[in-house]
Amino acid sequence: MNSIKIFCPASVANLSCGFDILGLCLESVGDEMIITKIEEKKIIIKINSEYDLTEDPLKNAAGISVIKMLEFLNFDECGFRIQIDKKIKPGSGIGSSAASSAGSVYGVNKLLGNPLTKKQLITFALEGEKICSNTAHADNISPLIYGGITIVRNNKTLDIVKINTSNSLFISIMHPQIEIKTKDSRKLIKRKVDFSESVQQSANLAGFITGLFHEDYDLIKRSCNDLLIEPYRSILIPEFDKLKKIAYSNNSIGFGISGSGPSMFSLTKNFEDAISVEKELQKHYIRKKISFKYYISKINNEGIKVIN
Amino acid sequence: MNSIKIFCPASVANLSCGFDILGLCLESVGDEMIITKIEEKKIIIKINSEYDLTEDPLKNAAGISVIKMLEFLNFDECGFRIQIDKKIKPGSGIGSSAASSAGSVYGVNKLLGNPLTKKQLITFALEGEKICSNTAHADNISPLIYGGITIVRNNKTLDIVKINTSNSLFISIMHPQIEIKTKDSRKLIKRKVDFSESVQQSANLAGFITGLFHEDYDLIKRSCNDLLIEPYRSILIPEFDKLKKIAYSNNSIGFGISGSGPSMFSLTKNFEDAISVEKELQKHYIRKKISFKYYISKINNEGIKVIN
């Protein structure tokens, strides 16, 4: 096999109650990538995108990840051409750099006959994440590699667990067309938190996970609540509080900031509810003259996929 | 029905990573209680115990809980005699007052034809807890009422969820014969915690719960770790660090402080491992000349039980 075409999905990290812990993989939103073996022993990045992205392999997330991976494997038999059809806007909060990082290592690993484990793929994808967001956190990468919803139990040891989710859940993304950089957004996080708030945040996460296992949507809704970060970060997102109210009054079972924003996610227990949330959220942003993109997706239980 | 005899189990709160959230119900350790309707319209408490406990219904956890419950029900047709065979030592950290509080309201509710829901039973049992430990927390009471392992998702609204557990799990209790009062133990808790530690504590809880659902004992072991409270509270418990090491080197899949101590719990994935942990922990305390009691129990999925 000399060439592979893959779909690298967008992802939602945090999911309100699981800051730096939870991540979820989307099915209908993502980049496409074609990776091809080339004779020249180097990495060539080609990007097809409306966004201004570097094709320098030492500065692009996809390039860095693959370079580090090939160094580890001591592989120098050939080079790779990585062509990215970048659809996920950088800085949107739905894992644009994670898709590039995870997609490139996933694809090259396939072309080399899968010498690396999933955990190793995450290790090298993190090298790309580091370049783009100043933080090497696996919450966006993990759901791309494992599929579904993942828990980063420990980011240092990359102890990552996939949890099973109901097939009926839908996730919607409302993306206002402004940019928030992850590194700036992380500055809003307090270094110390109240013990009691820390306990309540944990209890919400416990409820959310149990709600997923029990398919108890009311429990998910009561639990999907972020006491520690949302109150600060949401200030940067236009009309956040109003949109949240609208979502919940239209049967959303979870609404919050996707990753470090500005995208927001809404969980619903079926497609019909996703549509009614979409209609009302869009109406509000149109009324307020705020431009946006909107996506509705199932949860992608497979993660990155090989496509034709 | 004029009289009822019940078994009121001991319980383990916190389970390391779930401070003020998790609680677990024991099967083979607990009080017995006989509750009898009496003509005289008052509550009479009779205690059979080696411990010095008040029989004043306004000061005893069982009395207070039932009085508040009967007030709520506007019930004054008869009184109740509550005879407690108190085997769980007060101040041991395995829910002695919770057993009295939950047992009395459970029993009286049965005698009255079950007018109250489980949530209401917890509400009134909390009144007894308040008297004994200065805190009205439902983490010990909830597993007695629901059975098994419970999550207190919200202590104010009493949003409580039972999670299912493997039938093979065993829990052991090592109880050094010293007393730590819950109200004193709570003073050791810091009011502010590091954000990163708070996240790791949450991630451990997420891992622990997922481990229970997946019956993944290695995940439970990696997750059963308390960063926020154990480092401070364990100082009060003789030989804690040494016992923890011994437990883990004898196949324990979780070791920590039970409730506010001084009892310690050890989780094991079967009875044989429970026995080998017991043998080695006991050996150490005997060597150090520390007196203790030791219990091994299955997890009680039913909670308080009517017995003959």
Coordinates of C-alpha atoms in Angstrom, one line a residue:
Chain A
M1 CA 0.0 0.0 0.0
N2 CA 1.5 3.3 -1.1
S3 CA -1.3 5.7 -0.5
I4 CA -4.1 6.1 2.0
K5 CA -7.1 8.4 2.2
I6 CA -8.6 9.0 5.6
F7 CA -11.3 11.0 7.4
C8 CA -10.0 12.9 10.4
P9 CA -13.0 13.9 12.5
A10 CA -13.6 17.0 14.6
S11 CA -13.9 16.4 18.3
V12 CA -15.3 18.0 21.4
A13 CA -13.2 18.1 24.5
N14 CA -14.3 18.7 28.1
L15 CA -18.0 18.3 27.7
S16 CA -18.5 20.8 30.5
C17 CA -18.1 18.5 33.6
G18 CA -15.0 16.7 32.3
F19 CA -12.4 19.5 31.8
D20 CA -9.1 18.0 30.5
I21 CA -10.8 14.5 30.9
L22 CA -13.6 13.9 28.5
G23 CA -13.4 13.9 24.7
L24 CA -16.0 13.0 22.1
C25 CA -15.5 12.1 18.4
L26 CA -17.8 13.5 15.7
E27 CA -19.0 11.6 12.7
S28 CA -20.1 14.2 10.0
V29 CA -17.5 16.9 10.5
G30 CA -13.8 16.6 9.8
D31 CA -10.8 16.9 7.5
E32 CA -9.8 14.6 4.7
M33 CA -6.2 13.6 4.3
I34 CA -4.3 11.7 1.6
I35 CA -1.0 10.3 2.7
T36 CA 1.4 8.9 0.1
K37 CA 4.8 7.3 0.3
I38 CA 7.4 9.2 -1.8
E39 CA 10.9 8.3 -2.8
E40 CA 12.4 11.5 -1.5
K41 CA 13.2 11.0 2.2
K42 CA 11.2 13.9 3.5
I43 CA 7.8 15.1 4.7
I44 CA 5.9 17.3 2.3
I45 CA 2.7 19.0 3.5
K46 CA 0.1 20.3 1.1
I47 CA -2.9 22.0 2.4
N48 CA -6.1 22.7 0.6
S49 CA -8.0 25.2 2.8
E50 CA -9.6 28.5 3.0
Y51 CA -7.5 29.1 6.2
D52 CA -4.0 30.4 6.3
L53 CA -1.9 27.4 7.5
T54 CA 1.8 26.7 7.2
E55 CA 3.0 23.9 5.0
D56 CA 6.4 23.8 6.8
P57 CA 6.6 20.3 8.2
L58 CA 8.5 21.5 11.2
K59 CA 5.7 24.0 12.1
N60 CA 2.6 22.1 11.0
A61 CA 1.0 19.7 13.5
A62 CA 0.7 16.9 11.0
G63 CA 4.4 17.2 10.0
I64 CA 5.8 17.4 13.5
S65 CA 3.8 14.3 14.7
V66 CA 5.0 12.2 11.8
I67 CA 8.7 13.4 12.0
K68 CA 8.7 12.4 15.7
M69 CA 7.1 9.1 14.9
L70 CA 9.6 8.2 12.2
E71 CA 12.5 9.2 14.4
F72 CA 11.2 6.8 17.0
L73 CA 10.8 4.0 14.5
N74 CA 14.2 4.8 13.0
F75 CA 12.4 4.7 9.6
D76 CA 14.1 6.3 6.6
E77 CA 13.3 4.1 3.7
C78 CA 11.0 6.7 2.1
G79 CA 9.3 10.0 2.8
F80 CA 5.6 10.9 2.9
R81 CA 3.4 13.5 1.2
I82 CA 0.6 14.6 3.4
Q83 CA -2.2 16.3 1.6
I84 CA -4.8 17.9 3.9
D85 CA -8.2 19.0 2.9
K86 CA -8.6 21.2 6.0
K87 CA -12.3 21.7 6.8
I88 CA -12.1 22.2 10.6
K89 CA -11.3 25.8 11.2
P90 CA -8.2 26.3 13.4
G91 CA -9.1 27.9 16.7
S92 CA -12.7 26.8 16.5
G93 CA -12.5 24.6 19.6
I94 CA -13.4 21.4 17.8
G95 CA -9.9 19.9 17.6
S96 CA -8.6 21.2 14.3
S97 CA -4.9 20.5 15.2
A98 CA -5.8 17.2 16.8
A99 CA -7.3 16.0 13.5
S100 CA -4.1 16.9 11.7
S101 CA -1.8 15.4 14.3
A102 CA -3.8 12.2 14.9
G103 CA -4.7 11.8 11.2
S104 CA -1.1 12.0 10.0
V105 CA 0.3 9.4 12.5
Y106 CA -2.7 7.1 12.0
G107 CA -2.3 7.2 8.3
V108 CA 1.5 6.8 8.2
N109 CA 1.2 4.0 10.8
K110 CA -1.2 2.2 8.4
L111 CA 1.1 2.6 5.5
L112 CA 3.9 1.1 7.5
G113 CA 1.9 -2.0 8.5
N114 CA 0.7 -0.8 11.9
P115 CA 4.0 -1.0 13.9
L116 CA 2.6 1.3 16.7
T117 CA -0.1 0.8 19.4
K118 CA -3.0 3.3 19.9
K119 CA -1.2 4.7 22.9
Q120 CA 2.0 5.3 20.9
L121 CA -0.1 7.0 18.2
I122 CA -1.4 9.4 20.9
T123 CA 2.1 10.0 22.1
F124 CA 3.3 11.2 18.7
A125 CA 0.1 13.1 17.9
L126 CA 0.7 15.0 21.1
E127 CA 3.9 16.4 19.6
G128 CA 1.8 18.1 17.0
E129 CA -0.7 19.4 19.5
K130 CA 2.1 20.9 21.5
I131 CA 3.2 23.0 18.5
C132 CA -0.3 24.4 17.9
S133 CA -1.8 25.0 21.3
N134 CA 1.1 25.2 23.7
T135 CA -0.3 22.2 25.6
A136 CA 0.1 18.5 25.1
H137 CA -3.2 17.3 26.2
A138 CA -4.8 14.2 24.9
D139 CA -8.5 15.0 25.3
N140 CA -9.1 15.8 21.7
I141 CA -6.7 13.2 20.2
S142 CA -7.9 10.3 22.3
P143 CA -11.5 10.1 20.9
L144 CA -10.0 10.3 17.3
I145 CA -7.8 7.2 18.0
Y146 CA -10.3 5.2 20.1
G147 CA -13.6 6.5 18.8
G148 CA -16.6 7.5 20.8
I149 CA -16.2 9.2 24.2
T150 CA -12.9 8.8 26.0
I151 CA -11.7 9.5 29.5
V152 CA -8.1 10.7 29.9
R153 CA -7.6 9.1 33.3
N154 CA -4.0 10.3 33.4
N155 CA -2.5 12.6 30.8
K156 CA 1.1 11.9 31.8
T157 CA 0.9 8.1 31.6
L158 CA -1.7 8.3 28.8
D159 CA -4.1 6.1 30.7
I160 CA -7.1 6.4 28.4
V161 CA -10.4 4.6 28.5
K162 CA -13.1 4.5 25.9
I163 CA -16.7 4.4 27.3
N164 CA -19.6 3.1 25.3
T165 CA -22.4 5.4 24.4
S166 CA -25.9 5.1 23.1
N167 CA -26.2 5.0 19.4
S168 CA -29.1 7.5 19.5
L169 CA -27.2 10.5 20.9
F170 CA -26.6 13.5 18.7
I171 CA -24.1 16.3 19.1
S172 CA -24.5 19.7 17.5
I173 CA -21.9 22.4 17.2
M174 CA -22.6 26.1 17.0
H175 CA -19.5 27.9 15.9
P176 CA -19.5 31.7 16.0
Q177 CA -17.1 33.1 13.5
I178 CA -14.6 34.5 16.0
E179 CA -11.3 33.0 17.1
I180 CA -10.1 32.2 20.7
K181 CA -6.7 30.7 21.0
T182 CA -6.3 27.8 23.4
K183 CA -3.3 29.3 25.0
D184 CA -5.2 32.5 25.7
S185 CA -8.2 30.6 26.9
R186 CA -6.2 28.6 29.4
K187 CA -5.0 31.8 31.0
L188 CA -8.6 32.3 32.3
I189 CA -8.4 29.2 34.4
K190 CA -7.9 29.8 38.1
R191 CA -4.9 28.1 39.8
K192 CA -6.8 27.4 43.0
V193 CA -10.5 26.3 43.3
D194 CA -12.8 26.0 46.3
F195 CA -12.8 22.5 47.7
S196 CA -16.5 22.3 47.7
E197 CA -16.7 23.3 44.0
S198 CA -14.1 20.8 43.2
V199 CA -16.2 18.1 44.8
Q200 CA -19.3 19.2 43.0
Q201 CA -17.5 19.2 39.6
S202 CA -16.3 15.6 40.3
A203 CA -19.8 14.6 41.3
N204 CA -21.1 16.0 38.0
L205 CA -18.6 14.0 36.1
A206 CA -19.5 10.9 38.0
G207 CA -23.2 11.5 37.2
F208 CA -22.5 12.2 33.5
I209 CA -20.5 8.9 33.1
T210 CA -23.1 6.9 35.0
G211 CA -25.8 8.6 32.8
L212 CA -24.0 7.4 29.7
F213 CA -23.7 3.8 31.0
H214 CA -27.4 3.7 32.2
E215 CA -28.6 5.7 29.2
D216 CA -30.3 8.0 31.7
Y217 CA -30.7 11.2 29.8
D218 CA -32.1 13.2 32.7
L219 CA -29.0 12.3 34.8
I220 CA -26.8 13.4 31.9
K221 CA -28.6 16.7 31.8
R222 CA -28.4 17.3 35.5
S223 CA -24.7 16.4 35.5
C224 CA -23.5 18.3 32.4
N225 CA -22.6 21.3 34.3
D226 CA -19.2 23.1 34.6
L227 CA -18.6 25.1 37.8
L228 CA -14.9 25.8 37.3
I229 CA -14.2 27.0 33.8
E230 CA -17.4 28.0 32.0
P231 CA -18.2 30.9 34.2
Y232 CA -15.0 32.6 33.1
R233 CA -14.5 31.3 29.5
S234 CA -18.1 31.9 28.5
I235 CA -17.6 35.6 28.8
L236 CA -15.6 35.4 25.5
I237 CA -18.4 33.8 23.6
P238 CA -21.2 36.0 22.2
E239 CA -24.6 35.3 23.7
F240 CA -23.5 32.2 25.5
D241 CA -26.0 32.3 28.4
K242 CA -28.9 33.1 26.1
L243 CA -28.0 30.2 23.7
K244 CA -27.7 27.9 26.7
K245 CA -31.2 28.7 27.9
I246 CA -32.5 28.3 24.4
A247 CA -30.9 24.9 24.0
Y248 CA -32.2 23.6 27.3
S249 CA -35.7 24.8 26.6
N250 CA -35.5 22.9 23.3
N251 CA -34.7 19.5 24.8
S252 CA -30.9 19.7 24.9
I253 CA -29.5 17.3 27.5
G254 CA -26.1 19.1 27.7
F255 CA -24.9 22.5 26.5
G256 CA -21.5 24.1 27.0
I257 CA -18.2 25.2 25.6
S258 CA -16.5 22.9 23.1
G259 CA -12.8 22.6 24.1
S260 CA -11.6 26.1 24.7
G261 CA -14.2 27.7 22.5
P262 CA -15.7 29.6 20.8
S263 CA -17.7 26.7 19.5
M264 CA -20.5 25.4 21.7
F265 CA -21.9 21.9 21.8
S266 CA -25.4 20.7 22.5
L267 CA -26.1 17.0 23.2
T268 CA -29.6 15.7 22.4
K269 CA -31.0 12.2 22.8
N270 CA -32.2 12.0 19.2
F271 CA -32.0 13.8 15.8
E272 CA -35.4 15.6 16.1
D273 CA -34.3 17.4 19.2
A274 CA -31.0 18.3 17.5
I275 CA -33.0 19.9 14.7
S276 CA -35.2 21.9 17.0
V277 CA -32.2 23.1 19.1
E278 CA -30.4 24.1 15.8
K279 CA -33.4 26.0 14.5
E280 CA -33.8 28.1 17.7
L281 CA -30.0 28.7 18.2
Q282 CA -29.6 29.8 14.6
K283 CA -32.6 32.1 14.9
H284 CA -31.1 33.9 17.8
Y285 CA -27.7 34.4 16.2
I286 CA -29.3 35.7 13.0
R287 CA -31.4 38.1 15.0
K288 CA -28.2 39.3 16.8
K289 CA -26.4 39.5 13.4
I290 CA -23.6 37.1 14.5
S291 CA -22.2 34.9 11.8
F292 CA -21.8 31.3 12.6
K293 CA -21.4 27.7 11.2
Y294 CA -23.5 24.9 12.5
Y295 CA -23.1 21.1 12.4
I296 CA -25.1 18.2 13.6
S297 CA -23.5 14.9 14.0
K298 CA -23.8 11.4 15.5
I299 CA -21.1 10.2 17.8
N300 CA -18.4 8.5 15.8
N301 CA -17.6 5.3 17.7
E302 CA -14.8 4.3 15.3
G303 CA -12.7 7.5 15.2
I304 CA -10.4 8.1 12.2
K305 CA -11.5 6.1 9.2
V306 CA -9.9 4.9 6.0
I307 CA -12.1 6.1 3.1
N308 CA -11.9 5.6 -0.7
Chain B
M1 CA -47.3 -5.7 61.4
N2 CA -46.4 -4.4 64.9
S3 CA -42.7 -5.2 65.0
I4 CA -39.9 -5.5 62.6
K5 CA -36.3 -6.7 62.9
I6 CA -33.7 -5.3 60.5
F7 CA -30.1 -5.6 59.7
C8 CA -28.5 -2.1 59.3
P9 CA -25.1 -2.5 57.5
A10 CA -21.9 -0.7 58.0
S11 CA -20.8 1.4 55.0
V12 CA -17.7 2.9 53.5
A13 CA -17.8 6.5 52.3
N14 CA -15.5 8.3 49.9
L15 CA -13.6 5.2 48.6
S16 CA -10.5 7.4 48.1
C17 CA -11.3 9.1 44.8
G18 CA -14.9 9.9 45.6
F19 CA -14.8 12.2 48.6
D20 CA -18.3 13.2 49.6
I21 CA -19.6 11.4 46.5
L22 CA -19.1 7.6 46.7
G23 CA -20.5 5.2 49.3
L24 CA -20.6 1.4 49.5
C25 CA -22.7 -0.9 51.6
L26 CA -21.3 -3.9 53.5
E27 CA -23.0 -7.3 53.8
S28 CA -21.5 -9.0 56.8
V29 CA -20.9 -6.1 59.2
G30 CA -23.7 -4.1 60.8
D31 CA -26.2 -3.5 63.6
E32 CA -29.4 -5.2 64.3
M33 CA -32.5 -3.2 65.2
I34 CA -35.9 -4.3 66.5
I35 CA -38.6 -1.6 66.0
T36 CA -42.0 -2.1 67.7
K37 CA -45.1 -0.1 67.7
I38 CA -46.1 1.0 71.3
E39 CA -49.3 2.5 72.6
E40 CA -47.5 5.4 74.4
K41 CA -47.0 8.1 71.8
K42 CA -43.3 8.5 72.2
I43 CA -40.0 7.2 71.0
I44 CA -38.1 4.9 73.3
I45 CA -34.5 4.0 72.5
K46 CA -32.9 0.9 74.0
I47 CA -29.3 0.2 73.2
N48 CA -27.5 -3.0 73.7
S49 CA -23.8 -2.2 73.2
E50 CA -20.4 -2.2 74.7
Y51 CA -20.1 1.5 73.7
D52 CA -21.4 4.4 75.7
L53 CA -24.3 5.7 73.7
T54 CA -27.2 8.0 74.7
E55 CA -30.7 6.6 74.8
D56 CA -32.2 10.1 74.8
P57 CA -34.4 10.1 71.6
L58 CA -33.6 13.8 71.1
K59 CA -29.8 13.1 71.1
N60 CA -29.6 9.7 69.5
A61 CA -29.4 9.6 65.7
A62 CA -32.1 6.9 65.4
G63 CA -34.5 8.9 67.7
I64 CA -34.0 12.3 65.9
S65 CA -34.5 10.8 62.5
V66 CA -37.8 9.1 63.4
I67 CA -39.1 12.1 65.3
K68 CA -38.5 14.3 62.2
M69 CA -40.1 11.7 60.0
L70 CA -43.2 11.4 62.1
E71 CA -43.6 15.1 62.3
F72 CA -43.5 15.3 58.5
L73 CA -46.1 12.5 58.3
N74 CA -48.3 14.2 61.0
F75 CA -48.4 10.7 62.6
D76 CA -49.4 10.4 66.2
E77 CA -51.4 7.2 66.4
C78 CA -48.7 5.4 68.3
G79 CA -45.2 5.5 69.5
F80 CA -42.1 3.3 68.7
R81 CA -39.7 1.3 70.7
I82 CA -36.3 1.2 68.9
Q83 CA -34.0 -1.5 70.2
I84 CA -30.5 -1.3 68.8
D85 CA -28.0 -4.0 69.0
K86 CA -25.1 -1.7 68.2
K87 CA -22.1 -3.6 66.8
I88 CA -20.6 -0.8 64.6
K89 CA -18.4 1.2 66.9
P90 CA -19.1 5.0 66.8
G91 CA -16.3 7.0 65.4
S92 CA -14.9 4.0 63.5
G93 CA -15.4 5.5 60.1
I94 CA -17.8 2.9 58.8
G95 CA -21.1 4.7 59.2
S96 CA -22.2 3.8 62.7
S97 CA -24.6 6.8 63.0
A98 CA -25.7 6.3 59.4
A99 CA -26.8 2.8 60.3
S100 CA -28.9 4.0 63.3
S101 CA -30.4 6.9 61.3
A102 CA -31.2 5.0 58.1
G103 CA -32.2 1.8 60.0
S104 CA -34.7 3.6 62.2
V105 CA -36.5 5.5 59.4
Y106 CA -36.4 2.4 57.1
G107 CA -38.0 0.3 59.8
V108 CA -40.7 2.8 60.9
N109 CA -41.5 3.4 57.3
K110 CA -42.1 -0.3 56.8
L111 CA -44.3 -0.5 59.9
L112 CA -46.4 2.3 58.6
G113 CA -46.9 0.7 55.2
N114 CA -44.1 2.5 53.3
P115 CA -45.5 6.0 52.9
L116 CA -42.1 7.5 52.1
T117 CA -39.9 7.2 49.1
K118 CA -36.2 6.3 49.3
K119 CA -35.2 9.9 48.8
Q120 CA -37.5 11.0 51.7
L121 CA -36.0 8.3 53.9
I122 CA -32.6 9.8 53.2
T123 CA -33.8 13.3 54.0
F124 CA -34.9 12.1 57.5
A125 CA -31.9 9.9 58.1
L126 CA -29.8 13.0 57.5
E127 CA -31.3 14.6 60.5
G128 CA -29.8 11.9 62.6
E129 CA -26.4 12.2 60.9
K130 CA -26.4 15.9 61.6
I131 CA -26.7 15.3 65.3
C132 CA -23.7 12.9 65.4
S133 CA -21.2 14.3 62.9
N134 CA -22.1 17.9 62.5
T135 CA -22.5 17.4 58.8
A136 CA -25.6 16.3 56.9
H137 CA -23.9 14.3 54.2
A138 CA -25.7 11.4 52.4
D139 CA -22.6 9.4 51.4
N140 CA -23.0 6.8 54.1
I141 CA -26.8 6.8 54.2
S142 CA -27.4 6.4 50.5
P143 CA -25.8 3.0 50.0
L144 CA -27.8 1.7 53.0
I145 CA -31.1 2.8 51.4
Y146 CA -30.2 1.9 47.8
G147 CA -27.7 -0.9 48.3
G148 CA -24.4 -1.4 46.5
I149 CA -22.3 1.6 45.5
T150 CA -24.0 5.0 45.3
I151 CA -23.0 8.3 43.9
V152 CA -24.2 11.4 45.7
R153 CA -24.5 13.6 42.5
N154 CA -25.9 16.5 44.5
N155 CA -26.1 16.5 48.3
K156 CA -28.5 19.4 48.5
T157 CA -31.1 18.1 46.1
L158 CA -30.3 14.5 47.1
D159 CA -29.7 13.5 43.5
I160 CA -28.4 10.0 44.2
V161 CA -27.6 7.2 41.7
K162 CA -26.9 3.5 42.4
I163 CA -24.3 1.9 40.2
N164 CA -24.1 -1.8 39.6
T165 CA -21.1 -3.7 40.7
S166 CA -19.6 -7.0 40.1
N167 CA -20.7 -9.7 42.4
S168 CA -17.1 -10.9 42.9
L169 CA -15.8 -7.8 44.6
F170 CA -14.8 -8.0 48.3
I171 CA -14.2 -5.2 50.7
S172 CA -12.1 -5.6 53.9
I173 CA -12.0 -3.2 56.8
M174 CA -9.0 -2.7 59.1
H175 CA -10.1 -0.8 62.2
P176 CA -7.4 0.3 64.5
Q177 CA -8.9 0.8 68.0
I178 CA -8.5 4.6 68.1
E179 CA -11.2 7.2 67.6
I180 CA -11.3 10.1 65.1
K181 CA -14.3 12.3 65.2
T182 CA -15.8 13.2 61.8
K183 CA -16.0 16.9 62.9
D184 CA -12.3 16.9 63.8
S185 CA -11.3 15.1 60.7
R186 CA -13.2 17.5 58.5
K187 CA -11.0 20.3 59.9
L188 CA -8.0 18.8 58.1
I189 CA -9.6 19.5 54.7
K190 CA -8.1 22.5 52.8
R191 CA -10.6 25.1 51.6
K192 CA -8.8 25.7 48.4
V193 CA -7.1 23.0 46.1
D194 CA -4.9 23.2 43.1
F195 CA -6.8 23.2 39.9
S196 CA -4.6 20.5 38.4
E197 CA -5.1 18.3 41.5
S198 CA -8.8 18.8 41.3
V199 CA -8.8 17.7 37.7
Q200 CA -6.7 14.6 38.5
Q201 CA -9.0 13.7 41.4
S202 CA -12.0 13.9 39.0
A203 CA -10.2 11.9 36.4
N204 CA -9.6 9.2 39.1
L205 CA -13.3 9.1 40.0
A206 CA -14.2 8.8 36.3
G207 CA -11.7 5.9 35.9
F208 CA -13.0 4.2 39.1
I209 CA -16.7 4.3 38.0
T210 CA -15.8 3.2 34.4
G211 CA -13.7 0.4 36.0
L212 CA -16.8 -0.7 37.9
F213 CA -19.0 -0.7 34.8
H214 CA -16.3 -2.5 32.7
E215 CA -15.3 -4.8 35.5
D216 CA -11.8 -3.6 34.7
Y217 CA -9.9 -4.2 38.0
D218 CA -6.6 -2.7 36.8
L219 CA -8.4 0.5 36.0
I220 CA -10.1 0.5 39.4
K221 CA -6.7 0.1 41.0
R222 CA -5.0 2.8 39.0
S223 CA -8.0 5.1 39.7
C224 CA -8.5 4.5 43.4
N225 CA -6.3 7.3 44.5
D226 CA -7.0 10.3 46.6
L227 CA -4.9 13.4 46.1
L228 CA -6.9 15.9 48.1
I229 CA -7.6 14.4 51.6
E230 CA -5.7 11.2 52.2
P231 CA -2.3 13.0 52.4
Y232 CA -3.6 15.0 55.4
R233 CA -6.0 12.6 57.1
S234 CA -3.7 9.5 56.9
I235 CA -1.3 11.2 59.3
L236 CA -3.9 10.4 62.1
I237 CA -3.9 6.7 61.3
P238 CA -1.2 4.5 62.7
E239 CA 1.0 2.9 60.0
F240 CA -1.2 4.0 57.1
D241 CA 1.4 4.2 54.4
K242 CA 2.9 0.9 55.4
L243 CA -0.5 -0.9 55.4
K244 CA -1.3 0.6 52.0
K245 CA 1.9 -0.8 50.6
I246 CA 1.3 -4.2 52.1
A247 CA -2.3 -4.3 50.8
Y248 CA -1.2 -3.4 47.2
S249 CA 1.6 -6.0 47.3
N250 CA -1.1 -8.6 48.2
N251 CA -3.4 -7.9 45.2
S252 CA -5.6 -5.2 46.7
I253 CA -7.2 -3.2 43.9
G254 CA -8.0 -0.2 46.2
F255 CA -6.8 0.9 49.6
G256 CA -7.7 4.0 51.5
I257 CA -9.4 5.7 54.5
S258 CA -13.0 4.6 55.1
G259 CA -15.1 7.7 55.6
S260 CA -13.1 10.0 58.0
G261 CA -11.2 7.1 59.5
P262 CA -9.6 5.6 61.4
S263 CA -10.8 2.5 59.6
M264 CA -9.2 1.6 56.3
F265 CA -10.7 -0.3 53.4
S266 CA -9.2 -2.7 50.9
L267 CA -11.0 -3.7 47.8
T268 CA -10.1 -7.1 46.2
K269 CA -11.5 -8.8 43.2
N270 CA -12.2 -12.1 45.0
F271 CA -12.3 -13.7 48.5
E272 CA -8.8 -15.3 48.3
D273 CA -7.1 -12.0 47.7
A274 CA -9.2 -10.5 50.6
I275 CA -7.8 -13.3 52.9
S276 CA -4.2 -12.7 51.9
V277 CA -4.5 -8.9 52.4
E278 CA -6.1 -9.6 55.8
K279 CA -3.3 -12.0 56.9
E280 CA -0.5 -9.5 56.0
L281 CA -2.2 -6.4 57.4
Q282 CA -2.9 -8.2 60.6
K283 CA 0.6 -9.5 60.9
H284 CA 1.9 -5.9 60.6
Y285 CA -0.4 -4.5 63.3
I286 CA 0.4 -7.4 65.6
R287 CA 4.1 -6.8 65.1
K288 CA 3.6 -3.1 65.9
K289 CA 1.4 -4.0 68.9
I290 CA -1.6 -2.0 67.6
S291 CA -5.0 -3.4 68.5
F292 CA -7.6 -3.6 65.7
K293 CA -10.7 -5.2 64.5
Y294 CA -10.9 -6.7 61.0
Y295 CA -13.9 -7.5 58.8
I296 CA -14.2 -9.0 55.3
S297 CA -17.5 -8.5 53.4
K298 CA -19.1 -8.8 50.0
I299 CA -20.8 -5.7 48.7
N300 CA -24.4 -5.7 49.8
N301 CA -26.5 -4.8 46.8
E302 CA -29.7 -4.7 48.7
G303 CA -28.9 -2.3 51.6
I304 CA -30.9 -2.5 54.9
K305 CA -32.7 -5.9 55.2
V306 CA -35.6 -7.2 57.1
I307 CA -34.5 -10.3 59.0
N308 CA -36.3 -12.8 61.2

